[in-house]
Coordinates of C-alpha atoms in Angstrom, one line a residue:
Chain A
X5 CA -0.2 -36.9 27.9
X6 CA -3.1 -36.0 25.6
X7 CA -2.3 -34.9 21.8
X8 CA -4.7 -34.2 18.8
X9 CA -2.0 -35.6 16.0
X10 CA -2.4 -35.6 12.4
X11 CA -0.2 -38.1 11.0
X12 CA -0.5 -40.4 7.5
X13 CA -3.6 -38.1 6.7
X14 CA -5.2 -39.1 9.7
X15 CA -6.5 -36.9 13.0
X16 CA -6.6 -39.0 16.2
X17 CA -6.5 -38.0 19.9
X18 CA -3.8 -40.1 21.7
X19 CA -1.4 -40.6 24.4
X20 CA 2.3 -39.4 23.3
X21 CA 5.6 -38.4 25.5
X22 CA 5.4 -35.1 27.3
X23 CA 7.8 -32.6 25.3
X24 CA 10.9 -31.9 26.7
X25 CA 12.1 -28.2 26.7
X26 CA 15.6 -28.0 25.3
X27 CA 17.8 -24.8 25.9
X28 CA 16.1 -21.6 26.5
X29 CA 12.8 -23.0 26.1
X30 CA 10.2 -23.3 28.5
X31 CA 7.3 -26.5 29.0
X32 CA 3.7 -25.1 29.0
X33 CA 0.8 -26.6 30.1
X34 CA -1.7 -25.2 27.3
X35 CA -5.0 -24.3 28.9
X36 CA -7.2 -23.2 26.1
X37 CA -6.1 -23.6 22.6
X38 CA -8.0 -22.1 19.1
X39 CA -8.5 -24.0 15.6
X40 CA -7.9 -21.9 12.6
X41 CA -8.2 -22.2 9.1
X42 CA -4.5 -22.6 8.7
X43 CA -4.9 -25.8 11.2
X44 CA -8.0 -26.8 8.5
X45 CA -5.5 -26.4 5.2
X46 CA -3.0 -28.4 7.2
X47 CA -5.5 -31.2 7.4
X48 CA -5.9 -30.6 3.8
X49 CA -2.0 -30.9 3.0
X50 CA -0.7 -27.1 3.4
X51 CA 2.7 -27.2 4.6
X52 CA 3.1 -30.7 4.6
X53 CA 2.8 -30.5 8.4
X54 CA 2.7 -33.9 10.4
X55 CA 2.4 -34.1 14.1
X56 CA 0.4 -31.7 16.4
X57 CA -1.2 -29.0 14.9
X58 CA -2.2 -25.7 16.9
X59 CA -0.6 -22.6 17.2
X60 CA -3.0 -20.2 19.1
X61 CA -3.3 -20.9 22.8
X62 CA -2.9 -19.5 26.3
X63 CA -1.1 -21.7 29.1
X64 CA 0.8 -21.9 32.3
X65 CA 4.6 -22.0 32.3
X66 CA 5.2 -25.2 34.1
X67 CA 9.0 -25.2 33.9
X68 CA 11.4 -22.6 32.4
X69 CA 15.3 -21.4 32.4
X70 CA 14.3 -18.1 34.3
X71 CA 12.3 -19.4 37.3
X72 CA 10.3 -16.0 37.6
X73 CA 8.1 -17.5 34.7
X74 CA 6.7 -20.4 36.4
X75 CA 3.0 -20.5 37.3
X76 CA 2.6 -17.4 34.5
X77 CA -0.3 -17.3 32.4
X78 CA 1.2 -16.7 28.9
X79 CA 1.0 -16.6 24.9
X80 CA 3.6 -17.3 22.8
X81 CA 4.8 -16.1 19.4
X82 CA 4.7 -19.4 17.1
X83 CA 8.2 -18.5 15.0
X84 CA 11.0 -20.0 16.8
X85 CA 14.1 -18.7 15.1
X86 CA 17.5 -20.5 15.0
X87 CA 19.1 -17.3 16.6
X88 CA 22.2 -17.3 14.9
X89 CA 21.2 -16.0 11.7
X90 CA 21.2 -12.6 10.4
X91 CA 17.5 -12.4 10.5
X92 CA 17.3 -13.5 13.9
X93 CA 20.0 -11.2 15.0
X94 CA 18.0 -8.7 13.9
X95 CA 14.9 -9.8 15.8
X96 CA 13.4 -11.2 13.2
X97 CA 12.8 -14.6 14.1
X98 CA 9.6 -14.9 11.7
X99 CA 11.4 -14.9 8.7
X100 CA 14.4 -16.8 9.8
X101 CA 15.1 -19.5 7.4
X102 CA 15.6 -22.2 9.9
X103 CA 12.8 -21.4 12.1
X104 CA 10.3 -23.8 13.5
X105 CA 6.9 -22.8 13.5
X106 CA 4.1 -24.2 16.3
X107 CA 2.2 -26.6 15.1
X108 CA 2.9 -25.9 11.7
X109 CA 6.4 -26.5 10.4
X110 CA 8.8 -29.0 12.4
X111 CA 7.2 -28.0 16.1
X112 CA 4.4 -29.8 17.9
X113 CA 1.9 -27.3 18.5
X114 CA -0.7 -26.4 20.9
X115 CA -3.3 -29.3 20.4
X116 CA -1.7 -31.0 23.2
X117 CA -2.0 -31.3 27.4
X118 CA 1.8 -29.6 26.9
X119 CA 3.9 -27.8 24.3
X120 CA 7.4 -25.8 24.5
X121 CA 8.5 -22.5 22.7
X122 CA 11.5 -20.4 23.6
X123 CA 11.2 -18.1 26.5
X124 CA 11.7 -15.5 24.3
X125 CA 8.6 -16.1 22.7
X126 CA 6.2 -15.8 25.7
X127 CA 4.1 -12.7 26.8
X128 CA 2.9 -12.8 30.4
X129 CA -1.1 -12.0 29.7
X130 CA -2.5 -9.4 31.8
X131 CA -4.8 -10.2 34.6
X132 CA -7.7 -8.3 32.8
X133 CA -7.7 -10.6 29.6
X134 CA -9.4 -13.8 30.6
X135 CA -8.3 -17.3 28.9
X136 CA -11.3 -17.0 26.3
X137 CA -10.1 -13.7 24.9
X138 CA -6.2 -14.5 25.4
X139 CA -6.5 -17.2 23.3
X140 CA -7.4 -15.0 20.4
X141 CA -4.1 -13.1 20.7
X142 CA -2.0 -14.4 17.8
X143 CA -5.0 -14.0 15.0
X144 CA -5.2 -10.4 16.2
X145 CA -1.5 -9.7 16.3
X146 CA -2.2 -11.2 12.4
X147 CA -5.0 -8.6 11.7
X148 CA -2.9 -6.1 13.6
X149 CA 0.2 -6.7 11.3
X150 CA -1.8 -5.1 8.7
X151 CA -1.6 -1.8 10.1
X152 CA 2.2 -2.4 10.5
X153 CA 2.6 -3.1 6.5
X154 CA 0.3 -0.6 5.0
X155 CA 0.2 2.9 5.8
X156 CA -3.9 3.6 6.7
X157 CA -5.4 6.8 8.1
X158 CA -8.7 8.2 8.2
X159 CA -8.6 9.4 4.9
X160 CA -8.4 5.5 3.5
X161 CA -11.4 4.1 2.4
X162 CA -10.7 0.5 2.9
X163 CA -12.4 -3.0 2.1
X164 CA -12.0 -6.5 4.1
X165 CA -13.1 -9.3 2.2
X166 CA -14.2 -12.3 4.0
X167 CA -16.7 -12.4 7.1
X168 CA -15.0 -15.2 9.0
X169 CA -12.7 -15.1 12.0
X170 CA -9.5 -13.3 10.1
X171 CA -12.2 -11.2 8.1
X172 CA -14.5 -10.1 11.7
X173 CA -10.7 -9.4 13.4
X174 CA -9.1 -7.2 10.6
X175 CA -11.9 -4.9 9.9
X176 CA -12.3 -4.2 13.9
X177 CA -8.5 -3.6 14.2
X178 CA -8.5 -1.4 11.3
X179 CA -11.8 0.4 12.5
X180 CA -9.5 1.7 15.4
X181 CA -7.5 4.2 12.6
X182 CA -10.9 5.7 12.2
X183 CA -11.1 4.9 8.7
X184 CA -13.8 4.3 6.8
X185 CA -14.1 0.8 6.3
X186 CA -16.7 -1.9 5.0
X187 CA -16.5 -5.6 5.6
X188 CA -17.9 -7.7 2.8
X189 CA -19.1 -11.2 3.2
X190 CA -21.3 -13.7 2.6
X191 CA -23.1 -14.5 6.0
X192 CA -25.6 -11.8 7.3
X193 CA -25.3 -13.4 10.8
X194 CA -21.6 -12.7 10.8
X195 CA -21.7 -9.3 9.2
X196 CA -24.0 -8.8 12.1
X197 CA -21.5 -9.2 14.7
X198 CA -19.4 -6.2 13.5
X199 CA -22.3 -4.2 12.4
X200 CA -23.3 -3.4 15.5
X201 CA -19.9 -1.5 16.6
X202 CA -20.8 0.7 13.7
X203 CA -18.5 -0.8 10.9
X204 CA -20.3 -0.9 7.5
X205 CA -21.1 -4.2 6.1
X206 CA -22.2 -5.6 2.7
X207 CA -23.3 -9.0 1.0
X208 CA -21.1 -9.9 -1.7
X209 CA -24.0 -10.1 -4.1
X210 CA -25.3 -6.3 -3.3
X211 CA -22.2 -4.2 -4.3
X212 CA -21.6 -2.5 -7.1
X213 CA -18.4 -0.7 -6.3
X214 CA -15.9 -0.5 -8.9
X215 CA -12.4 0.7 -8.4
X216 CA -13.1 2.9 -5.1
X217 CA -10.9 1.5 -2.7
X218 CA -7.5 2.8 -1.6
X219 CA -6.7 -0.7 0.5
X220 CA -8.5 -4.1 0.4
X221 CA -7.8 -7.0 2.9
X222 CA -8.7 -10.4 1.3
X223 CA -9.3 -12.5 4.1
X224 CA -11.6 -15.0 2.8
X225 CA -8.8 -17.2 1.1
X226 CA -10.8 -17.7 -1.7
X227 CA -9.5 -17.1 -5.1
X228 CA -13.2 -15.1 -6.3
X229 CA -12.0 -13.1 -3.0
X230 CA -8.8 -12.2 -5.0
X231 CA -10.4 -10.9 -8.2
X232 CA -13.0 -9.0 -6.0
X233 CA -10.2 -7.1 -4.5
X234 CA -8.8 -6.3 -7.8
X235 CA -11.9 -4.9 -9.2
X236 CA -12.6 -2.9 -5.9
X237 CA -9.2 -1.6 -5.9
X238 CA -8.4 2.4 -7.2
X239 CA -5.6 2.8 -9.1
X240 CA -2.2 2.4 -7.6
X241 CA -3.9 0.9 -4.6
X242 CA -3.2 -1.9 -2.2
X243 CA -4.4 -5.1 -1.6
X244 CA -3.2 -6.9 1.5
X245 CA -2.9 -10.8 1.2
X246 CA -3.8 -12.3 4.6
X247 CA -5.0 -16.0 3.6
X248 CA -2.7 -18.8 3.1
X249 CA -4.1 -22.2 1.8
X250 CA -3.1 -25.6 -0.1
X251 CA -3.0 -25.2 -3.8
X252 CA -2.9 -22.9 -6.6
X253 CA -5.0 -20.1 -8.0
X254 CA -6.0 -19.0 -11.2
X255 CA -5.0 -15.2 -11.7
X256 CA -5.3 -12.8 -14.2
X257 CA -2.1 -10.4 -13.5
X258 CA -2.8 -8.0 -16.0
X259 CA -4.9 -5.6 -13.8
X260 CA -2.1 -5.9 -11.2
X261 CA 0.3 -4.2 -14.1
X262 CA -2.5 -1.8 -15.4
X263 CA -3.8 -0.4 -12.6
X264 CA -0.3 -0.2 -10.8
X265 CA -1.7 -2.2 -7.9
X266 CA 0.8 -3.1 -5.0
X267 CA -0.1 -6.8 -2.9
X268 CA 1.1 -7.2 0.3
X269 CA 1.7 -10.6 1.7
X270 CA 0.9 -10.2 5.5
X271 CA 1.2 -13.5 8.0
X272 CA 1.9 -13.3 11.6
X273 CA 2.3 -10.1 13.7
X274 CA 3.9 -9.0 16.9
X275 CA 1.7 -9.9 19.6
X276 CA 2.1 -7.2 22.3
X277 CA 0.1 -4.5 20.6
X278 CA -2.4 -7.4 20.0
X279 CA -2.8 -8.2 24.1
X280 CA -3.2 -4.4 24.8
X281 CA -6.1 -4.3 22.2
X282 CA -7.4 -7.0 24.3
X283 CA -6.6 -5.7 27.7
X284 CA -8.4 -2.2 26.9
X285 CA -11.4 -4.2 25.7
X286 CA -11.2 -2.7 22.0
X287 CA -12.1 -5.9 20.3
X288 CA -15.2 -8.2 20.4
X289 CA -13.3 -11.4 20.2
X290 CA -16.1 -13.3 22.7
X291 CA -19.2 -13.1 19.5
X292 CA -16.4 -15.4 17.5
X293 CA -16.7 -17.8 19.9
X294 CA -18.7 -20.9 18.5
X295 CA -17.6 -23.8 21.1
X296 CA -16.0 -25.1 23.4
X297 CA -14.6 -28.7 23.5
X298 CA -12.5 -30.8 25.7
X299 CA -9.0 -31.9 24.1
X300 CA -10.0 -35.3 24.0
X301 CA -13.2 -34.6 21.4
X302 CA -10.3 -32.9 19.2
X303 CA -11.5 -34.8 16.2
X304 CA -15.3 -33.8 16.7
X305 CA -13.7 -29.9 17.5
X306 CA -11.8 -30.3 14.1
X307 CA -15.0 -31.5 12.4
X308 CA -17.0 -28.6 13.9
X309 CA -14.3 -25.8 12.7
X310 CA -14.4 -27.6 9.6
X311 CA -18.3 -27.1 9.2
X312 CA -19.6 -24.1 6.7
X313 CA -20.4 -21.0 8.6
X314 CA -18.1 -21.9 11.7
X315 CA -16.5 -19.2 13.6
X316 CA -14.0 -20.2 16.4
X317 CA -13.5 -23.1 18.4
X318 CA -11.9 -23.9 20.9
X319 CA -9.7 -26.7 22.7
X320 CA -9.8 -27.2 26.3
X321 CA -7.6 -29.2 28.8
X322 CA -9.6 -30.5 31.6
Chain B
X230 CA -3.2 7.2 -45.3
X231 CA -1.3 3.8 -44.8
X232 CA -2.0 2.2 -41.5
X233 CA -1.7 -1.2 -40.4
X234 CA -5.0 -2.4 -38.9
X235 CA -5.8 -5.2 -36.7
X236 CA -9.8 -6.2 -37.2
X237 CA -12.0 -9.3 -36.8
X238 CA -9.1 -11.2 -35.6
X239 CA -7.0 -10.1 -39.1
X240 CA -4.3 -8.0 -39.9
X241 CA -3.8 -5.9 -42.8
X242 CA -2.1 -2.8 -44.3
X243 CA -4.7 -0.6 -45.6
X244 CA -6.1 2.8 -46.8
X245 CA -7.7 4.4 -44.1
X246 CA -8.8 8.4 -43.7
X247 CA -6.2 10.4 -41.9
X248 CA -7.1 11.1 -38.0
X249 CA -8.5 14.3 -37.2
X250 CA -7.1 16.6 -34.4
X251 CA -9.7 17.5 -32.2
X252 CA -9.6 20.5 -29.4
X253 CA -6.0 20.4 -27.6
X254 CA -4.6 17.2 -30.0
X255 CA -1.7 17.9 -32.4
X256 CA -1.7 15.7 -35.6
X257 CA 2.0 14.2 -36.0
X258 CA 3.5 12.3 -39.0
X259 CA 4.8 8.9 -37.7
X260 CA 8.3 8.8 -38.9
X261 CA 9.4 5.7 -37.0
X262 CA 7.2 3.0 -34.8
X263 CA 8.3 0.4 -32.5
X264 CA 6.3 -3.3 -32.0
X265 CA 6.5 -4.0 -28.0
X266 CA 5.4 -7.4 -26.6
X267 CA 1.9 -5.9 -26.2
X268 CA 1.2 -5.0 -29.5
X269 CA 1.7 -8.9 -30.1
X270 CA -0.7 -9.6 -27.1
X271 CA -3.0 -7.3 -28.8
X272 CA -3.2 -9.7 -31.6
X273 CA -4.0 -12.4 -29.3
X274 CA -6.8 -10.7 -27.6
X275 CA -5.4 -8.6 -24.9
X276 CA -7.5 -5.7 -24.2
X277 CA -10.0 -6.8 -26.9
X278 CA -8.7 -3.8 -29.1
X279 CA -9.3 -3.1 -32.7
X280 CA -8.0 -0.8 -35.0
X281 CA -4.6 1.0 -35.7
X282 CA -2.0 -0.6 -32.7
X283 CA 1.5 0.7 -31.9
X284 CA 2.2 3.2 -29.0
X285 CA 6.1 3.4 -29.3
X286 CA 6.6 6.0 -32.1
X287 CA 8.8 9.3 -33.0
X288 CA 7.1 11.6 -35.1
X289 CA 6.9 15.1 -36.8
X290 CA 4.1 17.5 -35.8
X291 CA 2.0 18.3 -38.8
X292 CA -0.6 20.3 -36.8
X293 CA -1.1 21.6 -33.4
X294 CA -3.2 24.5 -31.8
X295 CA 0.2 25.6 -30.5
X296 CA 2.0 26.7 -33.6
X297 CA 5.4 26.4 -32.3
X298 CA 5.0 22.9 -31.9
X299 CA 4.5 22.3 -35.8
X300 CA 7.6 21.1 -37.6
X301 CA 9.3 19.8 -34.0
X302 CA 10.2 16.4 -33.8
X303 CA 8.1 14.2 -30.7
X304 CA 7.7 11.6 -29.1
X305 CA 4.4 11.0 -26.8
X306 CA 3.1 10.0 -23.5
X307 CA 0.4 7.1 -24.6
X308 CA -2.4 7.6 -22.0
X309 CA -4.7 10.8 -22.9
X310 CA -6.9 11.4 -20.0
X311 CA -10.3 12.9 -19.7
X312 CA -9.1 15.9 -18.2
X313 CA -11.7 16.7 -16.2
X314 CA -11.6 13.7 -13.4
X315 CA -9.6 14.2 -9.7
X316 CA -7.0 11.9 -11.4
X317 CA -6.2 13.9 -14.2
X318 CA -6.7 16.9 -12.5
X319 CA -3.9 15.7 -9.8
X320 CA -1.8 15.3 -13.2
X321 CA -2.0 11.6 -13.2
X322 CA -3.9 10.7 -16.7
X323 CA -2.1 7.6 -16.5
X324 CA -4.8 6.0 -14.3
X325 CA -7.6 8.3 -15.5
X326 CA -10.6 5.7 -15.8
X327 CA -12.0 7.8 -19.0
X328 CA -8.4 7.5 -20.5
X329 CA -8.0 6.3 -24.1
X330 CA -4.1 4.9 -24.4
X331 CA -2.6 5.1 -28.1
X332 CA -2.9 1.9 -29.8
X333 CA -4.3 -0.3 -27.1
X334 CA -7.8 1.4 -26.0
X335 CA -10.1 3.4 -28.1
X336 CA -7.2 5.2 -29.6
X337 CA -5.6 4.5 -32.8
X338 CA -1.7 3.8 -33.0
X339 CA 1.2 4.7 -34.4
X340 CA 1.4 1.6 -37.1
X341 CA -0.2 4.4 -39.4
X342 CA 1.3 7.1 -41.4
X343 CA -0.7 9.8 -38.7
X344 CA -1.6 9.8 -35.4
X345 CA -2.9 12.2 -32.9
X346 CA -2.2 13.0 -29.5
X347 CA -3.3 15.8 -27.1
X348 CA -0.3 18.4 -27.1
X349 CA 0.1 17.9 -23.3
X350 CA 1.2 14.3 -24.2
X351 CA 4.1 15.4 -26.3
X352 CA 8.0 16.0 -25.8
X353 CA 10.2 17.3 -28.1
X354 CA 13.1 14.9 -28.8
X355 CA 17.0 16.6 -28.4
X356 CA 18.8 17.1 -31.4
X357 CA 21.3 14.4 -29.8
X358 CA 19.2 11.5 -30.1
X359 CA 18.5 10.4 -33.4
X360 CA 14.9 8.7 -34.4
X361 CA 16.3 5.2 -33.5
X362 CA 16.9 5.5 -30.3
X363 CA 14.4 8.1 -29.7
X364 CA 11.6 5.4 -30.6
X365 CA 12.9 3.6 -27.3
X366 CA 11.5 6.4 -25.1
X367 CA 8.3 4.6 -24.3
X368 CA 9.5 1.2 -23.4
X369 CA 12.8 2.9 -21.8
X370 CA 10.4 5.2 -19.7
X371 CA 8.5 2.2 -18.4
X372 CA 11.7 0.7 -17.3
X373 CA 12.9 3.5 -15.5
X374 CA 9.0 3.7 -13.6
X375 CA 10.5 1.1 -11.6
X376 CA 12.7 3.2 -9.9
X377 CA 10.0 5.4 -9.2
X378 CA 7.8 2.5 -7.6
X379 CA 10.7 0.7 -5.5
X380 CA 13.4 1.8 -3.1
X381 CA 16.6 0.7 -4.8
X382 CA 19.8 1.8 -3.9
X383 CA 23.7 0.1 -4.1
X384 CA 22.8 -1.8 -1.2
X385 CA 20.0 -4.0 -2.9
X386 CA 20.4 -7.3 -4.5
X387 CA 18.4 -7.1 -7.8
X388 CA 17.1 -9.6 -10.4
X389 CA 15.8 -9.0 -13.5
X390 CA 14.1 -11.9 -14.9
X391 CA 13.2 -12.2 -19.1
X392 CA 16.5 -11.3 -21.6
X393 CA 13.4 -9.5 -23.9
X394 CA 13.4 -6.2 -24.9
X395 CA 12.1 -5.1 -21.5
X396 CA 14.4 -7.1 -19.3
X397 CA 17.5 -5.6 -21.4
X398 CA 16.4 -2.1 -20.7
X399 CA 15.2 -2.8 -17.4
X400 CA 18.8 -4.1 -16.2
X401 CA 20.6 -1.1 -18.0
X402 CA 18.2 0.9 -16.2
X403 CA 18.9 -0.2 -12.6
X404 CA 22.4 -0.7 -13.4
X405 CA 22.5 3.2 -13.0
X406 CA 21.3 2.8 -9.1
X407 CA 24.9 1.0 -8.7
X408 CA 23.2 -1.7 -8.1
X409 CA 24.7 -5.5 -7.7
X410 CA 22.2 -6.7 -10.5
X411 CA 21.9 -9.7 -12.3
X412 CA 19.7 -10.4 -15.6
X413 CA 18.5 -13.9 -16.0
X414 CA 17.5 -15.4 -19.3
X415 CA 17.4 -18.4 -21.5
X416 CA 19.2 -16.6 -24.5
X417 CA 23.0 -16.2 -24.2
X418 CA 23.4 -14.3 -27.3
X419 CA 20.7 -11.6 -25.8
X420 CA 22.2 -11.6 -22.1
X421 CA 25.5 -10.9 -23.9
X422 CA 24.3 -7.7 -24.7
X423 CA 24.2 -6.0 -21.4
X424 CA 27.0 -8.5 -20.3
X425 CA 29.1 -6.2 -22.2
X426 CA 28.3 -3.6 -19.9
X427 CA 29.0 -5.1 -16.6
X428 CA 25.9 -6.7 -15.9
X429 CA 26.1 -9.9 -14.2
X430 CA 24.0 -12.6 -15.9
X431 CA 22.6 -16.1 -16.0
X432 CA 21.0 -18.7 -17.6
X433 CA 18.2 -19.8 -16.0
X434 CA 18.7 -23.5 -15.9
X435 CA 22.3 -22.4 -14.3
X436 CA 21.0 -20.7 -11.3
X437 CA 20.7 -21.9 -7.6
X438 CA 19.7 -18.8 -5.5
X439 CA 17.5 -19.5 -3.0
X440 CA 15.8 -16.3 -1.2
X441 CA 18.7 -14.0 -1.7
X442 CA 17.5 -10.8 -3.7
X443 CA 15.7 -8.0 -2.2
X444 CA 13.9 -7.1 -5.6
X445 CA 13.3 -9.1 -8.6
X446 CA 11.7 -7.5 -11.5
X447 CA 9.8 -10.0 -13.7
X448 CA 9.6 -8.8 -17.0
X449 CA 9.7 -12.5 -18.8
X450 CA 5.9 -12.4 -19.1
X451 CA 5.7 -15.9 -18.2
X452 CA 4.0 -17.9 -15.2
X453 CA 7.5 -19.8 -14.5
X454 CA 8.9 -16.3 -14.6
X455 CA 6.7 -15.7 -11.7
X456 CA 7.1 -18.5 -9.3
X457 CA 10.8 -18.2 -10.3
X458 CA 10.7 -14.5 -8.9
X459 CA 9.2 -15.7 -5.4
X460 CA 11.9 -18.4 -5.1
X461 CA 14.4 -15.5 -5.9
X462 CA 13.3 -12.9 -3.3
X463 CA 14.3 -12.7 0.6
X464 CA 11.4 -12.6 3.0
X465 CA 9.9 -9.2 2.5
X466 CA 11.5 -8.7 -0.7
X467 CA 9.7 -6.7 -3.5
X468 CA 8.6 -8.6 -6.8
X469 CA 7.8 -5.7 -9.6
X470 CA 5.5 -7.0 -12.3
X471 CA 6.0 -5.8 -15.5
X472 CA 4.6 -7.7 -18.5
X473 CA 0.9 -7.5 -19.2
X474 CA -0.6 -10.6 -20.9
X475 CA -3.7 -12.5 -22.2
X476 CA -5.3 -14.5 -20.0
X477 CA -4.9 -16.4 -16.5
X478 CA -1.9 -17.5 -14.6
X479 CA -1.9 -20.4 -12.1
X480 CA 0.0 -19.2 -8.8
X481 CA 0.3 -20.4 -5.7
X482 CA 0.0 -17.6 -3.4
X483 CA 0.8 -18.9 -0.2
X484 CA 5.0 -17.9 -0.5
X485 CA 4.0 -14.6 -1.3
X486 CA 1.8 -14.5 2.2
X487 CA 4.6 -17.0 4.1
X488 CA 7.7 -14.6 3.0
X489 CA 5.3 -11.4 3.3
X490 CA 6.1 -10.4 -0.2
X491 CA 5.7 -7.1 -1.9
X492 CA 4.1 -7.3 -5.2
X493 CA 4.6 -3.9 -7.0
X494 CA 2.4 -3.8 -10.6
X495 CA 4.5 -1.5 -12.4
X496 CA 3.0 -0.1 -15.9
X497 CA 3.9 3.2 -18.2
X498 CA 6.7 5.6 -17.2
X499 CA 7.4 9.5 -17.4
X500 CA 9.0 10.1 -20.8
X501 CA 11.2 12.4 -19.3
X502 CA 13.9 10.7 -17.3
X503 CA 13.9 8.3 -20.1
X504 CA 14.5 10.9 -23.0
X505 CA 17.4 12.2 -20.5
X506 CA 18.6 8.7 -20.5
X507 CA 18.9 8.8 -24.1
X508 CA 20.2 11.8 -24.6
X509 CA 23.2 11.2 -22.1
X510 CA 23.7 7.7 -24.1
X511 CA 23.2 5.9 -20.8
X512 CA 21.3 3.1 -22.7
X513 CA 22.3 0.7 -25.4
X514 CA 19.2 0.4 -27.6
X515 CA 20.9 0.0 -30.8
X516 CA 22.1 -3.6 -29.7
X517 CA 18.3 -4.0 -29.7
X518 CA 17.0 -3.3 -33.2
X519 CA 16.9 -7.0 -35.1
X520 CA 15.1 -4.9 -38.2
X521 CA 13.3 -2.1 -39.7
X522 CA 10.6 -2.6 -42.4
X523 CA 8.2 -0.1 -44.2
X524 CA 4.9 0.4 -43.0
X525 CA 3.1 -1.3 -46.3
X526 CA 5.4 -4.5 -45.0
X527 CA 3.5 -4.5 -41.5
X528 CA 2.5 -7.7 -41.5
X529 CA 5.4 -9.0 -42.3
X530 CA 7.1 -6.7 -39.5
X531 CA 4.6 -8.4 -37.1
X532 CA 5.4 -11.5 -38.0
X533 CA 9.2 -11.4 -37.4
X534 CA 8.9 -9.6 -34.3
X535 CA 6.4 -12.6 -33.1
X536 CA 9.4 -15.1 -33.8
X537 CA 11.1 -16.9 -30.8
X538 CA 14.3 -14.9 -30.1
X539 CA 13.3 -11.6 -31.8
X540 CA 14.1 -8.2 -30.1
X541 CA 13.0 -4.9 -31.5
X542 CA 11.2 -4.5 -34.8
X543 CA 10.7 -0.9 -36.1
X544 CA 8.3 0.4 -38.8
X545 CA 9.3 3.2 -41.0
X546 CA 7.1 5.8 -42.9
X547 CA 8.9 6.2 -46.3

């Protein structure tokens, strides 16, 4: 089958053997896959991954131990636990130490014609949700995870830093809490995507808030975003850290202690609430799509996704 | 009066005018003051403070609007709020934006014969608590604040990093929660201070725990302590950040997101529970005292406190 491979610091679309489903795994024919910033970070060395990247997908079950699943349109949670440890038994494969992670850690990912995942990771996509929306389930779940980690209500003053894909999704998800929210970014065209839904937006250069927010979500993935977040937060406020990137950041930790800030690391989320948001058409993901490439043009697609100002680039199997 | 002054990057004991109590302030004759790492950081440029440092003290009220207070032996919370803002009205002067902080921010401190503080900051010291113990109220309150910010019970596995004054106090305070706790440090002699009270201790070089703790308290004030803390914490664990220091730290933020760590900044605490611990003799502070100098030898005392391996150095007014 065709796959976009990252190996020896090289990115190529090549022919590789089809993966074999083992144990409780299903074999899935990938219909559509999304390129995420984490994929771009992987290509910069993050997570020391080699193989097929890609963890945002929608596909059709080709084969599975549960025959009812065959032919179903599915999305899949990306962490596959060992199944035996305390965390897995408590239902938290996301933090299993022996876990594999689709396209990120010891498991080939979605930039290929086929992938395998345990059947317990799969969720059937409701008919109302087209592929182009369903492929956003994973990043939308990551955005929704904020609400499961931090108490936000209609009295909270919330800022999201970063008008990239993640920031645009986070701001829309948080808005449904009827929270006074502002999205802070550098690109008027990107900010306008959510501005039209009544979300307040601001350009980084224009803001002069000082310690006024209860919660700030750092979704820009830049060290300056981290410092800005500390300046925006009220004492005892909460900084939600969403972005992973390769390398270290220079941080002045004193304000964290002096203002008694809480920093909450937040990664993946549950797919079910994300699929519900898509089903109810409560989040605009369509406006985030820049372009769709066939898998065989994967290298070009990655290049496009890496360009400054890019939003979501998709890969389609034809 | 005599005061140890830090001005133009110089430290000197000099004669300065006695401070004048204003409004609701009391004038306090300082009996004993403790040198804290924050004082040493101030002398390195932290908080851009100039004047009389020192915020750990016990003293006698010389004058006060409430005449009943005169002659009483007191300790004092170090943050003096504006009294008018929302935070002050909610009883949280510690985070008032217009606050002064004794010996740290816009208010001369305790390394002097006299200081002033609002009477609402003062707590009368129980007779059972001698000056040498009462002077530890402020750092002990800072240690106790951890229990007010983080849920710790007898099932939590807790590590404290740093066998300096703060780490020794934190480990003793947390032990009273019947928590399995380990103090990690670099100095066998310091570790032995709490080891004799049944607290497990370990040398940094000897440990091989990996993601096994629910809560880690970073009290070493070093960047390596921060990295170590991230390695020790279970996924979704809590890192309590206690130390403030001058400058920035290189931090790899990815593990915070991947393991969904919570980082809780924690600074000052309430004095009442700390005074209770001292009254009930539940914390050994005596073993932490290295030496007591007269105020006029303040520069020498600071030098002693700055030496590698030093614990608490006190300044006495004679």
